[in-house]
Amino acid sequence: MRDQSFEFLQNLLAAPSPSGYEQPAQRVFRSYVAPFAATSTDVMGNVFGAIEGGGENRPRVMLVGHSDEIGFQIKYMDDNGFIYFGAIGGVDPHLSTGQKVNIHGSKGIIPGVIGKKPIHLMEPKDRETVVKLDAQYIDIGVASKKEAEALVRVGDPVTFAVSLSMLQGDRVTSRGFDDKAGSFVVAEVLRQVSELSAKLQVDLYGVSSVQEEVGLRGGTTSSYTVNPDIGICVEVDFATDQPDVDKKHNGEVKIGKGPILPRGANINPALFDLLAETAAAENIPVQFTGIPRATGTDANVMQISRGGVATALVKIPLRYMHTPVEVLSLSDLENAVRLIVATLTRIKDKQVFIPS
């Protein structure tokens, strides 16, 4: 991966973006794509990057990856300054206790820790149960509610205090790959399309959407705004190459073996075939899964926007989803970009995606 792209990925992951509080990450995305795409932001906070194509009667193609991540929100502070919180998105309460966190408010970043009763003081039966989120609390090192209120306030978002780290080879770990990996791929596709010697035969709209984790909201409104003929959602999916994940649930998916192309009711068959044929022609490794239901991604709402959209999914294999230590392979990100750019160059006519 080129140095500038890796730096962009680092900055995107470092920026806090729990659902409803995405703008720090969206500013990173917008700043990166502005030199090579016409940018705009809507009232929801979705960021659009547009590149006009050549020729007449061009199809409108929308790429989308959501920028929001899971996190927490302050709900209450007690008299001793301990802070109680609720989950933004699907947070696993098994994982939150003992974690360092950052509270993001008007005073900047306030560090804290999620504490719990020491195991030595717990009853034996309590050691085997999960502490519910509403019984967990953040300690920021103050001694009173007044001190806490001078630094943070109810409604402030909270993220795990984790950023990008290299593992072995090209494998990396961070919070927020779900789905800043998607926003990253969208931005890189826009960059590479802008560098092509000839214009695409489509008008391309790359979207970094918001509030996916709380109901596919930004994907809904941005699809309505763009009104695409063709849409590709870039998401993450469960890798099954770890010891405790059953391949019967999600198929055989390995990190580092290429992006995933799902099939199912949410996927336009002709667009799936085009992606798969392009991967074969360009020697891009891909993996295949079946999703016999709504996918629970922005592709789901994109498909049924207005009169309907020919929709596909390109997914990045990910271990430990919705934890502070998500793991993926940088090569899968790069191959997703290569696949989408090569596919876009092959799209000439929206009619081929209408079932016969």
GROMACS .gro file of C-alpha atoms in nm:
model
  356
    1MET     CA    1   0.000   0.000   0.000
    2ARG     CA    2   0.136   0.342  -0.090
    3ASP     CA    3   0.242   0.561   0.202
    4GLN     CA    4  -0.021   0.833   0.147
    5SER     CA    5  -0.302   0.577   0.140
    6PHE     CA    6  -0.180   0.409   0.460
    7GLU     CA    7  -0.159   0.748   0.632
    8PHE     CA    8  -0.516   0.820   0.524
    9LEU     CA    9  -0.628   0.485   0.667
   10GLN     CA   10  -0.452   0.563   0.997
   11ASN     CA   11  -0.615   0.906   1.019
   12LEU     CA   12  -0.958   0.772   0.931
   13LEU     CA   13  -0.938   0.504   1.201
   14ALA     CA   14  -0.802   0.746   1.463
   15ALA     CA   15  -1.091   0.991   1.413
   16PRO     CA   16  -1.384   0.917   1.649
   17SER     CA   17  -1.710   0.835   1.471
   18PRO     CA   18  -1.974   0.659   1.681
   19SER     CA   19  -2.312   0.665   1.505
   20GLY     CA   20  -2.451   1.018   1.516
   21TYR     CA   21  -2.106   1.164   1.587
   22GLU     CA   22  -1.927   1.081   1.262
   23GLN     CA   23  -1.805   1.422   1.153
   24PRO     CA   24  -1.441   1.393   1.274
   25ALA     CA   25  -1.399   1.091   1.045
   26GLN     CA   26  -1.608   1.250   0.771
   27ARG     CA   27  -1.378   1.553   0.769
   28VAL     CA   28  -1.082   1.318   0.713
   29PHE     CA   29  -1.266   1.147   0.425
   30ARG     CA   30  -1.377   1.475   0.267
   31SER     CA   31  -1.029   1.629   0.288
   32TYR     CA   32  -0.873   1.324   0.125
   33VAL     CA   33  -1.111   1.297  -0.173
   34ALA     CA   34  -1.153   1.672  -0.240
   35PRO     CA   35  -0.847   1.698  -0.470
   36PHE     CA   36  -0.990   1.443  -0.717
   37ALA     CA   37  -1.371   1.446  -0.675
   38ALA     CA   38  -1.643   1.708  -0.637
   39THR     CA   39  -1.738   1.686  -0.268
   40SER     CA   40  -2.055   1.773  -0.082
   41THR     CA   41  -2.217   1.692   0.253
   42ASP     CA   42  -2.588   1.653   0.326
   43VAL     CA   43  -2.791   1.735   0.635
   44MET     CA   44  -2.744   1.382   0.771
   45GLY     CA   45  -2.365   1.413   0.748
   46ASN     CA   46  -2.315   1.177   0.451
   47VAL     CA   47  -2.017   1.285   0.240
   48PHE     CA   48  -2.031   1.252  -0.139
   49GLY     CA   49  -1.746   1.251  -0.389
   50ALA     CA   50  -1.856   1.272  -0.754
   51ILE     CA   51  -1.662   1.212  -1.077
   52GLU     CA   52  -1.843   1.280  -1.403
   53GLY     CA   53  -1.803   1.028  -1.683
   54GLY     CA   54  -1.789   1.062  -2.060
   55GLY     CA   55  -2.042   0.988  -2.334
   56GLU     CA   56  -2.420   1.021  -2.337
   57ASN     CA   57  -2.693   0.850  -2.133
   58ARG     CA   58  -2.442   0.751  -1.866
   59PRO     CA   59  -2.556   0.521  -1.585
   60ARG     CA   60  -2.525   0.659  -1.233
   61VAL     CA   61  -2.313   0.434  -1.012
   62MET     CA   62  -2.299   0.473  -0.634
   63LEU     CA   63  -2.033   0.324  -0.407
   64VAL     CA   64  -2.098   0.338  -0.035
   65GLY     CA   65  -1.911   0.247   0.283
   66HIS     CA   66  -2.028   0.367   0.623
   67SER     CA   67  -1.801   0.576   0.844
   68ASP     CA   68  -1.974   0.517   1.177
   69GLU     CA   69  -1.837   0.281   1.439
   70ILE     CA   70  -1.976   0.128   1.755
   71GLY     CA   71  -1.917   0.314   2.080
   72PHE     CA   72  -2.087   0.453   2.388
   73GLN     CA   73  -2.275   0.763   2.501
   74ILE     CA   74  -2.275   0.922   2.846
   75LYS     CA   75  -2.613   0.892   3.017
   76TYR     CA   76  -2.554   0.975   3.385
   77MET     CA   77  -2.289   1.087   3.636
   78ASP     CA   78  -2.319   0.993   4.003
   79ASP     CA   79  -2.219   1.204   4.304
   80ASN     CA   80  -1.868   1.058   4.308
   81GLY     CA   81  -1.803   1.138   3.942
   82PHE     CA   82  -1.844   0.788   3.802
   83ILE     CA   83  -1.996   0.797   3.454
   84TYR     CA   84  -2.265   0.558   3.333
   85PHE     CA   85  -2.322   0.501   2.963
   86GLY     CA   86  -2.525   0.328   2.696
   87ALA     CA   87  -2.415   0.143   2.384
   88ILE     CA   88  -2.409   0.295   2.038
   89GLY     CA   89  -2.448  -0.001   1.805
   90GLY     CA   90  -2.379  -0.363   1.891
   91VAL     CA   91  -2.129  -0.348   2.177
   92ASP     CA   92  -2.039  -0.675   2.348
   93PRO     CA   93  -2.055  -0.623   2.729
   94HIS     CA   94  -1.811  -0.912   2.772
   95LEU     CA   95  -1.539  -0.691   2.627
   96SER     CA   96  -1.595  -0.345   2.769
   97THR     CA   97  -1.486  -0.382   3.131
   98GLY     CA   98  -1.117  -0.317   3.186
   99GLN     CA   99  -1.085  -0.115   2.865
  100LYS     CA  100  -0.933   0.229   2.824
  101VAL     CA  101  -1.172   0.475   2.661
  102ASN     CA  102  -1.177   0.829   2.528
  103ILE     CA  103  -1.465   1.066   2.590
  104HIS     CA  104  -1.505   1.319   2.309
  105GLY     CA  105  -1.658   1.649   2.416
  106SER     CA  106  -1.621   2.025   2.406
  107LYS     CA  107  -1.308   2.007   2.625
  108GLY     CA  108  -1.137   1.769   2.381
  109ILE     CA  109  -1.045   1.409   2.460
  110ILE     CA  110  -1.093   1.305   2.823
  111PRO     CA  111  -0.934   0.965   2.893
  112GLY     CA  112  -1.098   0.713   3.122
  113VAL     CA  113  -1.126   0.347   3.209
  114ILE     CA  114  -1.427   0.116   3.238
  115GLY     CA  115  -1.398  -0.028   3.587
  116LYS     CA  116  -1.553  -0.320   3.771
  117LYS     CA  117  -1.534  -0.488   4.107
  118PRO     CA  118  -1.205  -0.683   4.148
  119ILE     CA  119  -1.248  -1.055   4.097
  120HIS     CA  120  -1.122  -1.114   4.454
  121LEU     CA  121  -1.428  -0.936   4.593
  122MET     CA  122  -1.686  -1.106   4.374
  123GLU     CA  123  -1.909  -1.392   4.480
  124PRO     CA  124  -1.821  -1.715   4.294
  125LYS     CA  125  -2.153  -1.714   4.106
  126ASP     CA  126  -2.096  -1.356   3.989
  127ARG     CA  127  -1.762  -1.443   3.833
  128GLU     CA  128  -1.944  -1.654   3.575
  129THR     CA  129  -2.188  -1.386   3.464
  130VAL     CA  130  -2.147  -1.083   3.237
  131VAL     CA  131  -2.174  -0.740   3.397
  132LYS     CA  132  -2.455  -0.565   3.210
  133LEU     CA  133  -2.363  -0.241   3.035
  134ASP     CA  134  -2.596  -0.036   3.252
  135ALA     CA  135  -2.402  -0.157   3.558
  136GLN     CA  136  -2.063  -0.064   3.412
  137TYR     CA  137  -1.911   0.278   3.462
  138ILE     CA  138  -1.626   0.500   3.344
  139ASP     CA  139  -1.369   0.639   3.587
  140ILE     CA  140  -1.197   0.957   3.461
  141GLY     CA  141  -1.008   1.016   3.784
  142VAL     CA  142  -1.231   1.277   3.947
  143ALA     CA  143  -1.383   1.274   4.297
  144SER     CA  144  -1.722   1.439   4.244
  145LYS     CA  145  -2.004   1.496   3.999
  146LYS     CA  146  -1.911   1.863   3.983
  147GLU     CA  147  -1.557   1.779   3.871
  148ALA     CA  148  -1.691   1.538   3.609
  149GLU     CA  149  -1.941   1.791   3.476
  150ALA     CA  150  -1.662   2.044   3.429
  151LEU     CA  151  -1.501   1.807   3.179
  152VAL     CA  152  -1.780   1.608   3.011
  153ARG     CA  153  -2.155   1.620   2.975
  154VAL     CA  154  -2.447   1.388   2.918
  155GLY     CA  155  -2.465   1.289   2.551
  156ASP     CA  156  -2.090   1.298   2.483
  157PRO     CA  157  -1.972   1.004   2.270
  158VAL     CA  158  -1.713   0.755   2.391
  159THR     CA  159  -1.476   0.529   2.195
  160PHE     CA  160  -1.230   0.260   2.287
  161ALA     CA  161  -0.882   0.417   2.319
  162VAL     CA  162  -0.733   0.206   2.040
  163SER     CA  163  -0.577   0.298   1.705
  164LEU     CA  164  -0.414   0.115   1.415
  165SER     CA  165  -0.129  -0.126   1.493
  166MET     CA  166   0.069  -0.352   1.263
  167LEU     CA  167   0.074  -0.726   1.330
  168GLN     CA  168   0.275  -0.971   1.118
  169GLY     CA  169   0.301  -0.930   0.743
  170ASP     CA  170   0.029  -0.703   0.605
  171ARG     CA  171  -0.217  -0.777   0.885
  172VAL     CA  172  -0.333  -0.488   1.099
  173THR     CA  173  -0.556  -0.439   1.401
  174SER     CA  174  -0.772  -0.148   1.511
  175ARG     CA  175  -1.115  -0.053   1.634
  176GLY     CA  176  -1.354   0.076   1.369
  177PHE     CA  177  -1.263  -0.133   1.063
  178ASP     CA  178  -1.640  -0.193   1.059
  179ASP     CA  179  -1.679  -0.001   0.840
  180LYS     CA  180  -1.405   0.253   0.792
  181ALA     CA  181  -1.251  -0.019   0.577
  182GLY     CA  182  -1.545   0.047   0.343
  183SER     CA  183  -1.505   0.425   0.349
  184PHE     CA  184  -1.135   0.377   0.279
  185VAL     CA  185  -1.202   0.158  -0.026
  186VAL     CA  186  -1.457   0.408  -0.160
  187ALA     CA  187  -1.204   0.692  -0.130
  188GLU     CA  188  -0.929   0.491  -0.296
  189VAL     CA  189  -1.160   0.395  -0.584
  190LEU     CA  190  -1.235   0.763  -0.641
  191ARG     CA  191  -0.863   0.842  -0.641
  192GLN     CA  192  -0.773   0.567  -0.886
  193VAL     CA  193  -1.064   0.649  -1.117
  194SER     CA  194  -0.949   1.012  -1.126
  195GLU     CA  195  -0.607   0.890  -1.247
  196LEU     CA  196  -0.740   0.680  -1.538
  197SER     CA  197  -0.632   0.795  -1.883
  198ALA     CA  198  -0.990   0.781  -2.015
  199LYS     CA  199  -1.315   0.878  -1.847
  200LEU     CA  200  -1.552   0.608  -1.727
  201GLN     CA  201  -1.878   0.564  -1.916
  202VAL     CA  202  -2.065   0.622  -1.590
  203ASP     CA  203  -2.118   0.906  -1.347
  204LEU     CA  204  -1.957   0.786  -1.026
  205TYR     CA  205  -2.068   0.883  -0.675
  206GLY     CA  206  -1.858   0.765  -0.381
  207VAL     CA  207  -2.037   0.799  -0.047
  208SER     CA  208  -1.910   0.775   0.308
  209SER     CA  209  -2.241   0.721   0.486
  210VAL     CA  210  -2.348   0.768   0.848
  211GLN     CA  211  -2.562   0.592   1.109
  212GLU     CA  212  -2.545   0.246   0.954
  213GLU     CA  213  -2.495   0.079   1.292
  214VAL     CA  214  -2.826   0.219   1.420
  215GLY     CA  215  -3.049   0.140   1.125
  216LEU     CA  216  -2.889   0.194   0.779
  217ARG     CA  217  -3.001   0.557   0.798
  218GLY     CA  218  -2.732   0.734   0.597
  219GLY     CA  219  -2.743   0.465   0.331
  220THR     CA  220  -3.117   0.521   0.297
  221THR     CA  221  -3.099   0.898   0.251
  222SER     CA  222  -2.784   0.902   0.035
  223SER     CA  223  -2.931   0.641  -0.202
  224TYR     CA  224  -3.242   0.855  -0.239
  225THR     CA  225  -3.028   1.163  -0.310
  226VAL     CA  226  -2.794   1.003  -0.566
  227ASN     CA  227  -3.075   0.800  -0.728
  228PRO     CA  228  -2.828   0.549  -0.877
  229ASP     CA  229  -2.894   0.292  -1.146
  230ILE     CA  230  -2.619   0.067  -1.008
  231GLY     CA  231  -2.484   0.045  -0.653
  232ILE     CA  232  -2.194  -0.131  -0.484
  233CYS     CA  233  -2.171  -0.138  -0.106
  234VAL     CA  234  -1.830  -0.200   0.051
  235GLU     CA  235  -1.854  -0.366   0.391
  236VAL     CA  236  -1.675  -0.609   0.620
  237ASP     CA  237  -1.775  -0.970   0.681
  238PHE     CA  238  -1.691  -1.241   0.930
  239ALA     CA  239  -1.368  -1.425   0.859
  240THR     CA  240  -1.406  -1.791   0.954
  241ASP     CA  241  -1.036  -1.876   0.978
  242GLN     CA  242  -1.021  -1.842   1.356
  243PRO     CA  243  -1.062  -2.144   1.586
  244ASP     CA  244  -1.403  -2.069   1.735
  245VAL     CA  245  -1.607  -1.962   1.428
  246ASP     CA  246  -1.823  -2.220   1.253
  247LYS     CA  247  -1.782  -2.223   0.874
  248LYS     CA  248  -2.138  -2.354   0.839
  249HIS     CA  249  -2.261  -2.009   0.944
  250ASN     CA  250  -2.078  -1.792   0.692
  251GLY     CA  251  -1.886  -2.021   0.459
  252GLU     CA  252  -1.510  -2.053   0.426
  253VAL     CA  253  -1.364  -1.703   0.445
  254LYS     CA  254  -0.998  -1.624   0.513
  255ILE     CA  255  -0.825  -1.293   0.562
  256GLY     CA  256  -0.563  -1.223   0.299
  257LYS     CA  257  -0.741  -1.434   0.034
  258GLY     CA  258  -0.923  -1.149  -0.135
  259PRO     CA  259  -1.252  -0.960  -0.098
  260ILE     CA  260  -1.581  -1.147  -0.067
  261LEU     CA  261  -1.856  -1.148  -0.330
  262PRO     CA  262  -2.187  -1.259  -0.174
  263ARG     CA  263  -2.485  -1.393  -0.366
  264GLY     CA  264  -2.846  -1.375  -0.259
  265ALA     CA  265  -3.169  -1.180  -0.289
  266ASN     CA  266  -2.994  -0.849  -0.210
  267ILE     CA  267  -2.754  -0.896  -0.503
  268ASN     CA  268  -2.829  -0.825  -0.868
  269PRO     CA  269  -2.726  -1.143  -1.057
  270ALA     CA  270  -2.582  -0.961  -1.360
  271LEU     CA  271  -2.377  -0.725  -1.144
  272PHE     CA  272  -2.249  -1.019  -0.939
  273ASP     CA  273  -2.147  -1.196  -1.262
  274LEU     CA  274  -1.967  -0.884  -1.385
  275LEU     CA  275  -1.769  -0.857  -1.060
  276ALA     CA  276  -1.680  -1.228  -1.064
  277GLU     CA  277  -1.583  -1.224  -1.433
  278THR     CA  278  -1.373  -0.911  -1.382
  279ALA     CA  279  -1.191  -1.072  -1.090
  280ALA     CA  280  -1.108  -1.375  -1.304
  281ALA     CA  281  -0.996  -1.165  -1.601
  282GLU     CA  282  -0.775  -0.940  -1.386
  283ASN     CA  283  -0.636  -1.223  -1.167
  284ILE     CA  284  -0.782  -1.062  -0.854
  285PRO     CA  285  -0.841  -1.316  -0.575
  286VAL     CA  286  -1.199  -1.326  -0.446
  287GLN     CA  287  -1.405  -1.544  -0.215
  288PHE     CA  288  -1.772  -1.629  -0.241
  289THR     CA  289  -2.049  -1.653   0.018
  290GLY     CA  290  -2.425  -1.696   0.013
  291ILE     CA  291  -2.661  -1.464   0.201
  292PRO     CA  292  -3.018  -1.598   0.162
  293ARG     CA  293  -3.182  -1.296   0.328
  294ALA     CA  294  -3.154  -0.919   0.360
  295THR     CA  295  -2.786  -0.843   0.421
  296GLY     CA  296  -2.817  -0.588   0.702
  297THR     CA  297  -2.588  -0.349   0.513
  298ASP     CA  298  -2.639  -0.028   0.318
  299ALA     CA  299  -2.682  -0.253   0.011
  300ASN     CA  300  -3.016  -0.357   0.156
  301VAL     CA  301  -3.166  -0.007   0.156
  302MET     CA  302  -2.987   0.093  -0.164
  303GLN     CA  303  -3.151  -0.195  -0.352
  304ILE     CA  304  -3.505  -0.079  -0.266
  305SER     CA  305  -3.448   0.296  -0.299
  306ARG     CA  306  -3.700   0.471  -0.523
  307GLY     CA  307  -3.773   0.236  -0.816
  308GLY     CA  308  -3.495  -0.009  -0.727
  309VAL     CA  309  -3.120  -0.030  -0.785
  310ALA     CA  310  -2.900  -0.304  -0.933
  311THR     CA  311  -2.696  -0.372  -0.619
  312ALA     CA  312  -2.391  -0.574  -0.519
  313LEU     CA  313  -2.169  -0.618  -0.216
  314VAL     CA  314  -1.791  -0.626  -0.197
  315LYS     CA  315  -1.690  -0.732   0.154
  316ILE     CA  316  -1.359  -0.733   0.341
  317PRO     CA  317  -1.282  -1.040   0.558
  318LEU     CA  318  -1.256  -0.932   0.921
  319ARG     CA  319  -1.176  -1.110   1.247
  320TYR     CA  320  -1.320  -1.008   1.586
  321MET     CA  321  -1.592  -0.776   1.451
  322HIS     CA  322  -1.730  -0.516   1.696
  323THR     CA  323  -1.432  -0.543   1.927
  324PRO     CA  324  -1.144  -0.302   1.990
  325VAL     CA  325  -0.906  -0.543   1.812
  326GLU     CA  326  -1.059  -0.608   1.470
  327VAL     CA  327  -0.805  -0.766   1.232
  328LEU     CA  328  -0.781  -0.757   0.853
  329SER     CA  329  -0.530  -0.783   0.571
  330LEU     CA  330  -0.422  -0.471   0.382
  331SER     CA  331  -0.403  -0.678   0.063
  332ASP     CA  332  -0.778  -0.743   0.085
  333LEU     CA  333  -0.840  -0.368   0.091
  334GLU     CA  334  -0.614  -0.315  -0.210
  335ASN     CA  335  -0.773  -0.600  -0.405
  336ALA     CA  336  -1.121  -0.464  -0.331
  337VAL     CA  337  -1.014  -0.131  -0.482
  338ARG     CA  338  -0.862  -0.304  -0.787
  339LEU     CA  339  -1.176  -0.512  -0.840
  340ILE     CA  340  -1.418  -0.220  -0.820
  341VAL     CA  341  -1.212   0.007  -1.047
  342ALA     CA  342  -1.173  -0.267  -1.308
  343THR     CA  343  -1.547  -0.343  -1.289
  344LEU     CA  344  -1.640   0.022  -1.334
  345THR     CA  345  -1.441   0.039  -1.657
  346ARG     CA  346  -1.660  -0.242  -1.794
  347ILE     CA  347  -1.997  -0.078  -1.722
  348LYS     CA  348  -2.146   0.089  -2.029
  349ASP     CA  349  -2.522   0.032  -2.016
  350LYS     CA  350  -2.759   0.004  -1.723
  351GLN     CA  351  -3.001  -0.208  -1.926
  352VAL     CA  352  -2.785  -0.519  -1.894
  353PHE     CA  353  -2.869  -0.535  -1.522
  354ILE     CA  354  -3.244  -0.564  -1.583
  355PRO     CA  355  -3.353  -0.932  -1.560
  356SER     CA  356  -3.473  -1.084  -1.886
   0.00000   0.00000   0.00000
